[in-house]
Amino acid sequence: TISNDHVFFMSGSYKIVGPDGNVSEWRHEKSLFALDLTKPFPVEDLISTDVLQNISVPLGLMPDIEDQTAASWSGALFPTNESLYIYGSGSSSLFGGTDPASATLNTLARYDSTKEQWSSALVAGGDLNHDARLWGQVATDPVDGTSFFTGGANNVRGMLVFHAADPTQVSWTNSTQVGDISDSNPHVIAGGMVFLPVGTSDALLLLGGANPTTFANQTSGPNRLAKNKWNMMPMDVVHIYDIESNKWFPVSTTSSGPNFPSGRAQFCLAVSRAPDDSSFQVTMFHPL
């Protein structure tokens, strides 16, 4: 995610490029990393640690923050222009771990990217920091810093809306009702979601991913994460979330060829826009 002209990322598995160019084996790094977008950096190959800022995470700040630093595809970073809020516990009983401590259900770790300081933030609106929120979708309004999170493998329904424009009055709501999986209320895992400044109230676009009901039936045994077990969502439909009305709308897509692309998951989405905002292009990178 982006804050204060830096790209921040945390958790997951990494291959580290050393000063000599050698690449390490996959490993977990319990750190927050930052890439300064105001300085040049290479894009032809893997990014070296020489151009990354390795930010130490105070593992005693929150009971579950250590799990979050090491987890893969867990939770999200909610950015504002000055801070990052770490959402999701990194652990869940669904995958043999432990569920979040009750003390953290309305509290998030916060990193002030301007002061380079960590703290905890009490969030008004309810105990909504449930579970690890594995493989959910997140998008942020870059103007006012409102973040949106939906989906995931923990069967937590609805659209979580996180407000942090005023760091002294951080709050969140679950803006859509709990309901069954349907075209009008999508619930997917490992898809992608982006913010689009369109219309009078802006919108979110949800694309790809997999059916979480099918995935939830495969969370035991040695093949619980086998990629060929995922029931991919079709690519002939995308879902648009109207922020003002808090409603989802399915929208059919078209294809330049005779067939639609096969299902995609675990990818990155980026939005580019025309200078006059007459059109937007959503580009997918590195799908599974």
GROMACS .gro file of C-alpha atoms in nm:
model
  288
    1THR     CA    1   0.000   0.000   0.000
    2ILE     CA    2   0.108   0.364  -0.047
    3SER     CA    3   0.151   0.631   0.219
    4ASN     CA    4   0.369   0.942   0.235
    5ASP     CA    5   0.524   0.871  -0.109
    6HIS     CA    6   0.635   0.522  -0.003
    7VAL     CA    7   0.515   0.173  -0.093
    8PHE     CA    8   0.478  -0.030   0.228
    9PHE     CA    9   0.445  -0.408   0.251
   10MET     CA   10   0.457  -0.662   0.532
   11SER     CA   11   0.406  -1.035   0.596
   12GLY     CA   12   0.436  -1.318   0.350
   13SER     CA   13   0.742  -1.505   0.224
   14TYR     CA   14   1.039  -1.334   0.061
   15LYS     CA   15   1.347  -1.411  -0.142
   16ILE     CA   16   1.610  -1.159  -0.036
   17VAL     CA   17   1.859  -1.022  -0.290
   18GLY     CA   18   2.190  -0.963  -0.113
   19PRO     CA   19   2.456  -0.700  -0.193
   20ASP     CA   20   2.642  -0.959  -0.404
   21GLY     CA   21   2.331  -1.032  -0.610
   22ASN     CA   22   2.273  -1.376  -0.460
   23VAL     CA   23   1.908  -1.464  -0.391
   24SER     CA   24   1.811  -1.637  -0.067
   25GLU     CA   25   1.566  -1.921  -0.021
   26TRP     CA   26   1.206  -1.836   0.075
   27ARG     CA   27   1.186  -1.703   0.428
   28HIS     CA   28   0.966  -1.494   0.659
   29GLU     CA   29   1.078  -1.146   0.761
   30LYS     CA   30   0.908  -0.998   1.070
   31SER     CA   31   0.950  -0.643   0.944
   32LEU     CA   32   0.767  -0.364   0.768
   33PHE     CA   33   0.935  -0.273   0.440
   34ALA     CA   34   0.918   0.062   0.258
   35LEU     CA   35   1.018   0.165  -0.093
   36ASP     CA   36   1.074   0.540  -0.144
   37LEU     CA   37   0.891   0.646  -0.462
   38THR     CA   38   1.071   0.982  -0.474
   39LYS     CA   39   1.402   0.810  -0.552
   40PRO     CA   40   1.499   0.598  -0.855
   41PHE     CA   41   1.500   0.220  -0.820
   42PRO     CA   42   1.555  -0.065  -1.070
   43VAL     CA   43   1.255  -0.239  -1.224
   44GLU     CA   44   1.431  -0.487  -1.455
   45ASP     CA   45   1.487  -0.751  -1.187
   46LEU     CA   46   1.421  -0.835  -0.822
   47ILE     CA   47   1.452  -0.535  -0.594
   48SER     CA   48   1.759  -0.543  -0.372
   49THR     CA   49   1.743  -0.473  -0.001
   50ASP     CA   50   1.976  -0.180  -0.075
   51VAL     CA   51   1.678   0.027  -0.191
   52LEU     CA   52   1.433  -0.092   0.075
   53GLN     CA   53   1.388   0.049   0.423
   54ASN     CA   54   1.360  -0.232   0.678
   55ILE     CA   55   1.141  -0.103   0.962
   56SER     CA   56   1.147  -0.295   1.289
   57VAL     CA   57   0.806  -0.398   1.423
   58PRO     CA   58   0.760  -0.382   1.803
   59LEU     CA   59   0.633  -0.736   1.854
   60GLY     CA   60   0.510  -0.656   2.205
   61LEU     CA   61   0.284  -0.372   2.092
   62MET     CA   62  -0.016  -0.600   2.023
   63PRO     CA   63  -0.078  -0.963   2.126
   64ASP     CA   64  -0.114  -1.076   1.763
   65ILE     CA   65   0.120  -0.848   1.570
   66GLU     CA   66   0.397  -1.109   1.549
   67ASP     CA   67   0.159  -1.353   1.377
   68GLN     CA   68   0.057  -1.076   1.139
   69THR     CA   69   0.416  -0.998   1.039
   70ALA     CA   70   0.476  -1.360   0.935
   71ALA     CA   71   0.138  -1.458   0.790
   72SER     CA   72   0.074  -1.484   0.417
   73TRP     CA   73  -0.228  -1.316   0.256
   74SER     CA   74  -0.363  -1.213   0.595
   75GLY     CA   75  -0.549  -0.892   0.669
   76ALA     CA   76  -0.445  -0.562   0.516
   77LEU     CA   77  -0.264  -0.234   0.561
   78PHE     CA   78  -0.505   0.062   0.579
   79PRO     CA   79  -0.314   0.375   0.467
   80THR     CA   80  -0.365   0.747   0.514
   81ASN     CA   81  -0.126   1.019   0.398
   82GLU     CA   82   0.061   0.994   0.728
   83SER     CA   83  -0.002   0.650   0.880
   84LEU     CA   84  -0.062   0.278   0.829
   85TYR     CA   85  -0.307   0.071   1.033
   86ILE     CA   86  -0.249  -0.305   1.048
   87TYR     CA   87  -0.574  -0.499   1.018
   88GLY     CA   88  -0.615  -0.874   1.079
   89SER     CA   89  -0.454  -1.098   1.337
   90GLY     CA   90  -0.242  -1.324   1.119
   91SER     CA   91  -0.380  -1.632   1.295
   92SER     CA   92  -0.707  -1.822   1.289
   93SER     CA   93  -0.853  -2.140   1.437
   94LEU     CA   94  -0.972  -2.220   1.084
   95PHE     CA   95  -0.611  -2.306   0.999
   96GLY     CA   96  -0.502  -2.462   1.326
   97GLY     CA   97  -0.397  -2.137   1.492
   98THR     CA   98  -0.561  -1.922   1.757
   99ASP     CA   99  -0.827  -1.657   1.711
  100PRO     CA  100  -0.756  -1.292   1.804
  101ALA     CA  101  -0.742  -1.196   2.169
  102SER     CA  102  -1.052  -1.012   2.286
  103ALA     CA  103  -0.837  -0.711   2.375
  104THR     CA  104  -0.748  -0.658   2.008
  105LEU     CA  105  -1.095  -0.675   1.853
  106ASN     CA  106  -1.130  -0.296   1.852
  107THR     CA  107  -0.760  -0.198   1.850
  108LEU     CA  108  -0.511  -0.179   1.564
  109ALA     CA  109  -0.137  -0.125   1.549
  110ARG     CA  110  -0.050   0.204   1.381
  111TYR     CA  111   0.274   0.318   1.216
  112ASP     CA  112   0.320   0.694   1.164
  113SER     CA  113   0.523   0.709   0.843
  114THR     CA  114   0.612   1.078   0.889
  115LYS     CA  115   0.735   1.049   1.248
  116GLU     CA  116   0.849   0.685   1.204
  117GLN     CA  117   0.676   0.586   1.527
  118TRP     CA  118   0.457   0.290   1.631
  119SER     CA  119   0.150   0.311   1.854
  120SER     CA  120  -0.186   0.143   1.908
  121ALA     CA  121  -0.516   0.295   1.797
  122LEU     CA  122  -0.855   0.235   1.957
  123VAL     CA  123  -1.116   0.208   1.681
  124ALA     CA  124  -1.476   0.314   1.747
  125GLY     CA  125  -1.766   0.127   1.594
  126GLY     CA  126  -1.745  -0.223   1.738
  127ASP     CA  127  -1.528  -0.532   1.779
  128LEU     CA  128  -1.466  -0.584   1.407
  129ASN     CA  129  -1.104  -0.704   1.407
  130HIS     CA  130  -1.214  -1.066   1.366
  131ASP     CA  131  -0.985  -1.353   1.268
  132ALA     CA  132  -0.692  -1.343   1.031
  133ARG     CA  133  -0.909  -1.228   0.738
  134LEU     CA  134  -0.713  -1.449   0.500
  135TRP     CA  135  -0.715  -1.366   0.126
  136GLY     CA  136  -0.954  -1.072   0.155
  137GLN     CA  137  -0.978  -0.774  -0.083
  138VAL     CA  138  -0.887  -0.417   0.013
  139ALA     CA  139  -0.902  -0.077  -0.159
  140THR     CA  140  -0.846   0.279  -0.035
  141ASP     CA  141  -0.974   0.621  -0.136
  142PRO     CA  142  -0.643   0.810  -0.182
  143VAL     CA  143  -0.805   1.148  -0.115
  144ASP     CA  144  -0.970   1.100   0.225
  145GLY     CA  145  -0.795   0.777   0.336
  146THR     CA  146  -1.111   0.568   0.373
  147SER     CA  147  -1.031   0.197   0.333
  148PHE     CA  148  -1.266  -0.083   0.231
  149PHE     CA  149  -1.217  -0.454   0.308
  150THR     CA  150  -1.436  -0.744   0.204
  151GLY     CA  151  -1.424  -1.121   0.163
  152GLY     CA  152  -1.168  -1.370   0.283
  153ALA     CA  153  -1.159  -1.731   0.399
  154ASN     CA  154  -1.281  -1.664   0.753
  155ASN     CA  155  -1.647  -1.631   0.652
  156VAL     CA  156  -1.677  -1.276   0.787
  157ARG     CA  157  -1.936  -1.113   0.565
  158GLY     CA  158  -2.006  -0.756   0.463
  159MET     CA  159  -1.797  -0.455   0.362
  160LEU     CA  160  -1.575  -0.318   0.637
  161VAL     CA  161  -1.534   0.059   0.596
  162PHE     CA  162  -1.243   0.211   0.789
  163HIS     CA  163  -1.226   0.588   0.853
  164ALA     CA  164  -0.897   0.743   0.967
  165ALA     CA  165  -0.885   1.092   0.816
  166ASP     CA  166  -0.876   1.224   1.172
  167PRO     CA  167  -0.620   1.014   1.365
  168THR     CA  168  -0.785   1.113   1.694
  169GLN     CA  169  -1.125   0.973   1.586
  170VAL     CA  170  -1.057   0.647   1.404
  171SER     CA  171  -1.370   0.439   1.337
  172TRP     CA  172  -1.512   0.159   1.125
  173THR     CA  173  -1.847   0.011   1.025
  174ASN     CA  174  -1.974  -0.303   0.856
  175SER     CA  175  -2.176  -0.134   0.585
  176THR     CA  176  -2.352  -0.431   0.421
  177GLN     CA  177  -2.570  -0.690   0.583
  178VAL     CA  178  -2.467  -1.049   0.637
  179GLY     CA  179  -2.611  -1.260   0.359
  180ASP     CA  180  -2.561  -1.558   0.136
  181ILE     CA  181  -2.314  -1.559  -0.149
  182SER     CA  182  -2.488  -1.416  -0.453
  183ASP     CA  183  -2.427  -1.194  -0.750
  184SER     CA  184  -2.566  -0.898  -0.556
  185ASN     CA  185  -2.349  -0.956  -0.247
  186PRO     CA  186  -2.021  -1.117  -0.361
  187HIS     CA  187  -1.801  -1.296  -0.112
  188VAL     CA  188  -1.474  -1.421  -0.258
  189ILE     CA  189  -1.115  -1.495  -0.159
  190ALA     CA  190  -0.785  -1.395  -0.322
  191GLY     CA  191  -0.946  -1.160  -0.572
  192GLY     CA  192  -0.865  -0.797  -0.638
  193MET     CA  193  -1.044  -0.473  -0.558
  194VAL     CA  194  -0.966  -0.115  -0.663
  195PHE     CA  195  -1.109   0.229  -0.590
  196LEU     CA  196  -1.250   0.420  -0.890
  197PRO     CA  197  -1.330   0.794  -0.867
  198VAL     CA  198  -1.636   0.770  -1.091
  199GLY     CA  199  -1.989   0.901  -1.063
  200THR     CA  200  -2.109   1.126  -0.785
  201SER     CA  201  -1.999   0.905  -0.495
  202ASP     CA  202  -1.710   0.692  -0.632
  203ALA     CA  203  -1.711   0.313  -0.659
  204LEU     CA  204  -1.513  -0.006  -0.601
  205LEU     CA  205  -1.447  -0.274  -0.862
  206LEU     CA  206  -1.407  -0.638  -0.751
  207LEU     CA  207  -1.248  -0.878  -0.997
  208GLY     CA  208  -1.156  -1.247  -1.000
  209GLY     CA  209  -1.083  -1.460  -0.695
  210ALA     CA  210  -1.226  -1.792  -0.584
  211ASN     CA  211  -1.540  -1.923  -0.417
  212PRO     CA  212  -1.478  -1.924  -0.039
  213THR     CA  213  -1.742  -2.188   0.033
  214THR     CA  214  -1.555  -2.441  -0.178
  215PHE     CA  215  -1.224  -2.333  -0.024
  216ALA     CA  216  -1.357  -2.367   0.334
  217ASN     CA  217  -1.428  -2.736   0.273
  218GLN     CA  218  -1.059  -2.795   0.200
  219THR     CA  219  -0.897  -2.656   0.514
  220SER     CA  220  -0.786  -2.991   0.655
  221GLY     CA  221  -0.543  -3.256   0.543
  222PRO     CA  222  -0.214  -3.232   0.356
  223ASN     CA  223  -0.369  -3.084   0.040
  224ARG     CA  224  -0.573  -2.812   0.209
  225LEU     CA  225  -0.404  -2.534   0.010
  226ALA     CA  226  -0.365  -2.719  -0.321
  227LYS     CA  227  -0.404  -2.463  -0.599
  228ASN     CA  228  -0.607  -2.700  -0.816
  229LYS     CA  229  -0.872  -2.720  -0.544
  230TRP     CA  230  -0.973  -2.357  -0.583
  231ASN     CA  231  -1.303  -2.299  -0.761
  232MET     CA  232  -1.224  -1.980  -0.952
  233MET     CA  233  -1.486  -1.713  -1.001
  234PRO     CA  234  -1.577  -1.650  -1.367
  235MET     CA  235  -1.419  -1.359  -1.549
  236ASP     CA  236  -1.727  -1.271  -1.755
  237VAL     CA  237  -1.868  -1.074  -1.459
  238VAL     CA  238  -1.717  -0.806  -1.236
  239HIS     CA  239  -1.884  -0.655  -0.931
  240ILE     CA  240  -1.922  -0.281  -0.873
  241TYR     CA  241  -1.980  -0.145  -0.523
  242ASP     CA  242  -2.157   0.192  -0.510
  243ILE     CA  243  -2.014   0.360  -0.201
  244GLU     CA  244  -2.301   0.602  -0.147
  245SER     CA  245  -2.576   0.338  -0.150
  246ASN     CA  246  -2.365   0.056   0.003
  247LYS     CA  247  -2.482  -0.182  -0.269
  248TRP     CA  248  -2.315  -0.427  -0.506
  249PHE     CA  249  -2.404  -0.454  -0.874
  250PRO     CA  250  -2.290  -0.735  -1.107
  251VAL     CA  251  -2.170  -0.609  -1.447
  252SER     CA  252  -2.113  -0.835  -1.747
  253THR     CA  253  -1.783  -0.798  -1.928
  254THR     CA  254  -1.691  -0.844  -2.294
  255SER     CA  255  -1.395  -1.024  -2.449
  256SER     CA  256  -1.179  -0.924  -2.745
  257GLY     CA  257  -1.162  -1.291  -2.850
  258PRO     CA  258  -1.404  -1.582  -2.870
  259ASN     CA  259  -1.337  -1.690  -2.510
  260PHE     CA  260  -1.310  -1.519  -2.174
  261PRO     CA  261  -0.989  -1.560  -1.971
  262SER     CA  262  -0.986  -1.841  -1.720
  263GLY     CA  263  -1.029  -1.758  -1.351
  264ARG     CA  264  -0.754  -1.565  -1.177
  265ALA     CA  265  -0.652  -1.530  -0.810
  266GLN     CA  266  -0.369  -1.392  -0.593
  267PHE     CA  267  -0.278  -1.101  -0.818
  268CYS     CA  268  -0.218  -0.725  -0.804
  269LEU     CA  269  -0.443  -0.467  -0.966
  270ALA     CA  270  -0.344  -0.114  -1.067
  271VAL     CA  271  -0.556   0.171  -1.202
  272SER     CA  272  -0.449   0.423  -1.464
  273ARG     CA  273  -0.668   0.711  -1.575
  274ALA     CA  274  -0.705   0.947  -1.868
  275PRO     CA  275  -0.593   1.307  -1.799
  276ASP     CA  276  -0.955   1.424  -1.815
  277ASP     CA  277  -1.089   1.126  -1.613
  278SER     CA  278  -1.296   1.021  -1.913
  279SER     CA  279  -1.180   0.661  -1.879
  280PHE     CA  280  -0.997   0.426  -1.646
  281GLN     CA  281  -0.790   0.116  -1.714
  282VAL     CA  282  -0.749  -0.162  -1.457
  283THR     CA  283  -0.439  -0.375  -1.516
  284MET     CA  284  -0.377  -0.715  -1.358
  285PHE     CA  285  -0.025  -0.827  -1.266
  286HIS     CA  286   0.105  -1.178  -1.197
  287PRO     CA  287  -0.216  -1.381  -1.147
  288LEU     CA  288  -0.230  -1.738  -1.022
   0.00000   0.00000   0.00000
